[in-house]
Each structure stands twice: as C-alpha cells, then as structure tokens.
C-alpha cells in the first residue's frame, strides 16, 4: 500500500501553497457563517452576563435582612416589585425589600442574593403594599450568576483561522450580529474531452457519458468551503482550451497581477502525453504563467500541472476519476 500512494519532489508544492495569500475578509451574518473561516480573533466585547442574574425563580433581597429567618420565625419583607424577563432592571433595592425575579432574569441594584420561592410564603397585603415571608436565610451570592461569571470582558471566543462550527456560531452570536470571515475561495472548473462534447440526441437525452469528474471536484471543493463555477466543457483542442483559460483570466490578472473571478482554476483531463492531450501546453503558454511543477510523481495521479497566473492558481488534473480524486486531495485541498 505504501507504494500505491507515493509522493516525491514536494519542494514545488510547498512553495506553491506557501505563496498563496489568505483571501480578504468580509462581514457576514452570524447565521450564515457556518463552515466559514474567521479572519480575526474574536473577543467578548462585554462581560457575560452583562449584569447580575438570578438562577432560580424566587425573590431578590439583601442577605443581611434574612440572616435570622427560620420556618418558625420568618422574616417579613416588603414586596417592592418585579424584575421582568427580557427587560432591564435598573431599580434600587432598599433594606427590608424583596423583588420578584425569575431564572435567567436580572436583579435590582443592591440585591446580593436570591431566595427560592419554595422558601417563601405570600402574605395578605397590607393597606398600602404587598409582603412576603422568607422562611430561610441566604448567603451572599446565593442563586446569583454574577456579572462576567461566564466570560469576563475581553475573553477570547475564537481565534483567527477557526473554521466555524455550530458551537462557535452559538457562542459568537451572543455578542455579534456579523462575523469577519475570509471570502470563500472560488474554484473554476474546465472539463476537457471530445467524449463530453457530443450533441444531445433527438429524444433530449445526452449521447455522451455524464461528466462525473466535475461533480466530484465540486463536491470536494464545497466540503472545503469553496464556491464552484463551471466554466464549460472543451473538446480536445488546444485553441479552444486556450480561449477558455484566457476567458477565466481577465487581462488585468495576466498583465498586472490583479484579481481574477477565480482563485483557483482546475482543468480536468488532457494531462497525459497523448496526441490530443493539451492541458499542460495550454497552461504553460499563458502570459505570465509561473510553472511550479509538471508530471508530479503521484500514484495514482500523474501527470498533473501546477501553475499560477497573477493571483490565480491553476491545476491541470488527470481525467481518470481515481487519479483526479487523489490528486485533488493532495494538491487542491491543502491550497483551499
């Protein structure tokens, strides 16, 4: 098995990948960022929780007010109000008062503990206010999630280069509506072969075999977070292939090392040394082409071409499905 998968002469491949610059950042909604790669470190812009919160349904109070409370001799507190879920609670709790609170809800200023509702008993309201009987003492901080207890301000949430999974999205969405991620790589696919260029039959069915290689390559690139463009199917003709390649490389990409619609162009097939195999010749002849390697010794997977024009990487991969899949995993996947 070790002889079946054999890769030699890796210097060209190493340089080829090392010289590929990271794609620029863009802001996308957090809900759409699954599978994308963070462009910057993300830190908590505020503590979590941002304010003291209750972890029980009950009453917020001052622990000192109920230090002597017992079931036989409860402490009577004035029920001053209610801190509602989903609303800010900027009221001040005073000595001798209690405020109704709920699990996950905010606490009033001045409260340092929460007594569970099971440890209280409602009383008949007096002429002017409601009262509550507290039947057990509370320690400072009891049933309270303190401000910043989960995450202090500035906590590192995710590092640049992280491929975002569901748990990253759930964490980051607590703080950010949009996330800075690298732009998706765009992979342009050019398929070659006279056998794929036969006109449809009279009944509308294709007479030629399905070009499953393009589908295989698109599926692989998609799992790696890239977006694919199908640039057409070209017959085994040097001039036709050259036209397709040049159409995918705007003049500014060739002449001024500028941007291209595609970050990577993959030519499928035509990579061998047969009479009608033109991929390597067409790629190498592109203006400004920098050839990093040809006829890489990969089994199964040779020969193939590795090149770059401007900022666009170009791979000429074999048309044999197994060879294509293996070469794409070895050369295209690390690049993406």
PDB file of C-alpha atoms in Angstrom, residues 168-281:
ATOM      1  CA  UNK A 168     -18.840  28.699  17.517  1.00  0.00           C
ATOM      2  CA  UNK A 169     -21.926  30.269  15.931  1.00  0.00           C
ATOM      3  CA  UNK A 170     -23.951  29.881  19.139  1.00  0.00           C
ATOM      4  CA  UNK A 171     -21.163  31.459  21.195  1.00  0.00           C
ATOM      5  CA  UNK A 172     -20.312  34.359  18.879  1.00  0.00           C
ATOM      6  CA  UNK A 173     -23.940  35.220  18.128  1.00  0.00           C
ATOM      7  CA  UNK A 174     -24.381  36.180  21.779  1.00  0.00           C
ATOM      8  CA  UNK A 175     -22.242  39.225  21.057  1.00  0.00           C
ATOM      9  CA  UNK A 176     -22.016  39.782  17.292  1.00  0.00           C
ATOM     10  CA  UNK A 177     -24.625  40.102  14.565  1.00  0.00           C
ATOM     11  CA  UNK A 178     -21.956  39.948  11.823  1.00  0.00           C
ATOM     12  CA  UNK A 179     -18.705  37.990  11.803  1.00  0.00           C
ATOM     13  CA  UNK A 180     -15.458  38.745   9.899  1.00  0.00           C
ATOM     14  CA  UNK A 181     -14.652  35.702   7.778  1.00  0.00           C
ATOM     15  CA  UNK A 182     -12.369  35.115   4.835  1.00  0.00           C
ATOM     16  CA  UNK A 183     -14.067  35.344   1.474  1.00  0.00           C
ATOM     17  CA  UNK A 184     -14.944  31.953   0.059  1.00  0.00           C
ATOM     18  CA  UNK A 185     -12.456  30.686  -2.482  1.00  0.00           C
ATOM     19  CA  UNK A 186     -13.891  30.486  -5.998  1.00  0.00           C
ATOM     20  CA  UNK A 187     -12.892  27.384  -7.936  1.00  0.00           C
ATOM     21  CA  UNK A 188     -13.428  27.465 -11.698  1.00  0.00           C
ATOM     22  CA  UNK A 189     -13.754  24.064 -13.366  1.00  0.00           C
ATOM     23  CA  UNK A 190     -12.939  23.446 -17.031  1.00  0.00           C
ATOM     24  CA  UNK A 191     -13.641  19.907 -18.230  1.00  0.00           C
ATOM     25  CA  UNK A 192     -11.985  18.621 -21.387  1.00  0.00           C
ATOM     26  CA  UNK A 193     -12.646  15.713 -23.718  1.00  0.00           C
ATOM     27  CA  UNK A 194     -14.305  15.133 -27.067  1.00  0.00           C
ATOM     28  CA  UNK A 195     -16.424  12.418 -25.447  1.00  0.00           C
ATOM     29  CA  UNK A 196     -18.221  15.059 -23.350  1.00  0.00           C
ATOM     30  CA  UNK A 197     -18.999  17.374 -26.256  1.00  0.00           C
ATOM     31  CA  UNK A 198     -21.459  15.250 -28.231  1.00  0.00           C
ATOM     32  CA  UNK A 199     -24.757  16.966 -29.037  1.00  0.00           C
ATOM     33  CA  UNK A 200     -27.945  15.702 -27.386  1.00  0.00           C
ATOM     34  CA  UNK A 201     -29.936  13.049 -29.190  1.00  0.00           C
ATOM     35  CA  UNK A 202     -33.345  13.648 -30.714  1.00  0.00           C
ATOM     36  CA  UNK A 203     -35.146  12.430 -27.592  1.00  0.00           C
ATOM     37  CA  UNK A 204     -33.317  15.013 -25.481  1.00  0.00           C
ATOM     38  CA  UNK A 205     -31.033  12.505 -23.761  1.00  0.00           C
ATOM     39  CA  UNK A 206     -27.299  13.056 -23.855  1.00  0.00           C
ATOM     40  CA  UNK A 207     -25.477  10.577 -26.044  1.00  0.00           C
ATOM     41  CA  UNK A 208     -22.212  11.201 -24.179  1.00  0.00           C
ATOM     42  CA  UNK A 209     -21.347   9.853 -20.719  1.00  0.00           C
ATOM     43  CA  UNK A 210     -22.040  12.055 -17.692  1.00  0.00           C
ATOM     44  CA  UNK A 211     -19.029  14.120 -16.691  1.00  0.00           C
ATOM     45  CA  UNK A 212     -18.950  12.913 -13.111  1.00  0.00           C
ATOM     46  CA  UNK A 213     -15.442  14.298 -12.618  1.00  0.00           C
ATOM     47  CA  UNK A 214     -16.785  17.860 -12.488  1.00  0.00           C
ATOM     48  CA  UNK A 215     -19.374  16.813  -9.923  1.00  0.00           C
ATOM     49  CA  UNK A 216     -16.732  15.028  -7.853  1.00  0.00           C
ATOM     50  CA  UNK A 217     -14.490  18.089  -7.860  1.00  0.00           C
ATOM     51  CA  UNK A 218     -17.349  20.447  -6.998  1.00  0.00           C
ATOM     52  CA  UNK A 219     -18.404  18.247  -4.088  1.00  0.00           C
ATOM     53  CA  UNK A 220     -14.850  18.166  -2.728  1.00  0.00           C
ATOM     54  CA  UNK A 221     -14.372  21.914  -3.067  1.00  0.00           C
ATOM     55  CA  UNK A 222     -17.745  22.602  -1.444  1.00  0.00           C
ATOM     56  CA  UNK A 223     -16.879  20.499   1.594  1.00  0.00           C
ATOM     57  CA  UNK A 224     -13.732  22.620   1.924  1.00  0.00           C
ATOM     58  CA  UNK A 225     -15.781  25.829   1.982  1.00  0.00           C
ATOM     59  CA  UNK A 226     -15.185  26.913  -1.615  1.00  0.00           C
ATOM     60  CA  UNK A 227     -17.674  28.055  -4.247  1.00  0.00           C
ATOM     61  CA  UNK A 228     -17.532  26.490  -7.704  1.00  0.00           C
ATOM     62  CA  UNK A 229     -18.030  27.949 -11.174  1.00  0.00           C
ATOM     63  CA  UNK A 230     -18.430  25.598 -14.122  1.00  0.00           C
ATOM     64  CA  UNK A 231     -16.531  27.280 -16.936  1.00  0.00           C
ATOM     65  CA  UNK A 232     -17.602  24.889 -19.652  1.00  0.00           C
ATOM     66  CA  UNK A 233     -16.596  21.666 -21.357  1.00  0.00           C
ATOM     67  CA  UNK A 234     -13.913  21.925 -24.016  1.00  0.00           C
ATOM     68  CA  UNK A 235     -13.076  19.433 -26.764  1.00  0.00           C
ATOM     69  CA  UNK A 236      -9.558  18.102 -27.154  1.00  0.00           C
ATOM     70  CA  UNK A 237      -8.405  21.193 -28.994  1.00  0.00           C
ATOM     71  CA  UNK A 238      -5.508  23.430 -27.957  1.00  0.00           C
ATOM     72  CA  UNK A 239      -7.008  26.657 -29.317  1.00  0.00           C
ATOM     73  CA  UNK A 240     -10.382  26.035 -27.638  1.00  0.00           C
ATOM     74  CA  UNK A 241      -8.776  25.249 -24.283  1.00  0.00           C
ATOM     75  CA  UNK A 242      -6.566  28.334 -24.515  1.00  0.00           C
ATOM     76  CA  UNK A 243      -9.622  30.516 -25.182  1.00  0.00           C
ATOM     77  CA  UNK A 244     -11.417  29.142 -22.144  1.00  0.00           C
ATOM     78  CA  UNK A 245      -8.397  29.672 -19.917  1.00  0.00           C
ATOM     79  CA  UNK A 246      -7.897  33.240 -21.092  1.00  0.00           C
ATOM     80  CA  UNK A 247     -11.601  33.982 -20.584  1.00  0.00           C
ATOM     81  CA  UNK A 248     -11.248  32.906 -16.971  1.00  0.00           C
ATOM     82  CA  UNK A 249      -8.176  35.127 -16.545  1.00  0.00           C
ATOM     83  CA  UNK A 250      -9.040  38.792 -17.262  1.00  0.00           C
ATOM     84  CA  UNK A 251      -6.363  40.925 -18.852  1.00  0.00           C
ATOM     85  CA  UNK A 252      -5.636  42.667 -15.562  1.00  0.00           C
ATOM     86  CA  UNK A 253      -4.908  39.311 -13.916  1.00  0.00           C
ATOM     87  CA  UNK A 254      -2.398  38.451 -16.616  1.00  0.00           C
ATOM     88  CA  UNK A 255      -0.858  41.857 -17.164  1.00  0.00           C
ATOM     89  CA  UNK A 256      -0.894  43.488 -13.735  1.00  0.00           C
ATOM     90  CA  UNK A 257      -1.013  40.619 -11.252  1.00  0.00           C
ATOM     91  CA  UNK A 258      -4.505  41.801 -10.388  1.00  0.00           C
ATOM     92  CA  UNK A 259      -7.631  39.977  -9.253  1.00  0.00           C
ATOM     93  CA  UNK A 260      -9.495  37.257 -11.116  1.00  0.00           C
ATOM     94  CA  UNK A 261     -13.050  35.958 -10.767  1.00  0.00           C
ATOM     95  CA  UNK A 262     -11.469  32.614  -9.851  1.00  0.00           C
ATOM     96  CA  UNK A 263      -8.960  31.995  -7.101  1.00  0.00           C
ATOM     97  CA  UNK A 264      -8.266  28.543  -8.496  1.00  0.00           C
ATOM     98  CA  UNK A 265      -8.878  27.133 -11.987  1.00  0.00           C
ATOM     99  CA  UNK A 266      -8.871  23.369 -12.409  1.00  0.00           C
ATOM    100  CA  UNK A 267      -8.559  21.820 -15.844  1.00  0.00           C
ATOM    101  CA  UNK A 268      -9.823  18.234 -15.811  1.00  0.00           C
ATOM    102  CA  UNK A 269      -8.270  15.826 -18.299  1.00  0.00           C
ATOM    103  CA  UNK A 270      -5.850  16.249 -21.169  1.00  0.00           C
ATOM    104  CA  UNK A 271      -2.914  15.972 -18.789  1.00  0.00           C
ATOM    105  CA  UNK A 272      -1.169  12.922 -20.248  1.00  0.00           C
ATOM    106  CA  UNK A 273       1.296  12.793 -23.102  1.00  0.00           C
ATOM    107  CA  UNK A 274      -1.063  11.642 -25.805  1.00  0.00           C
ATOM    108  CA  UNK A 275      -1.512  13.233 -29.210  1.00  0.00           C
ATOM    109  CA  UNK A 276      -4.625  15.163 -28.082  1.00  0.00           C
ATOM    110  CA  UNK A 277      -3.610  15.994 -24.500  1.00  0.00           C
ATOM    111  CA  UNK A 278      -3.148  19.775 -24.406  1.00  0.00           C
ATOM    112  CA  UNK A 279      -3.723  20.886 -20.795  1.00  0.00           C
ATOM    113  CA  UNK A 280      -0.083  21.269 -19.755  1.00  0.00           C
ATOM    114  CA  UNK A 281       0.786  23.013 -23.031  1.00  0.00           C
TER     115      UNK A 281
END
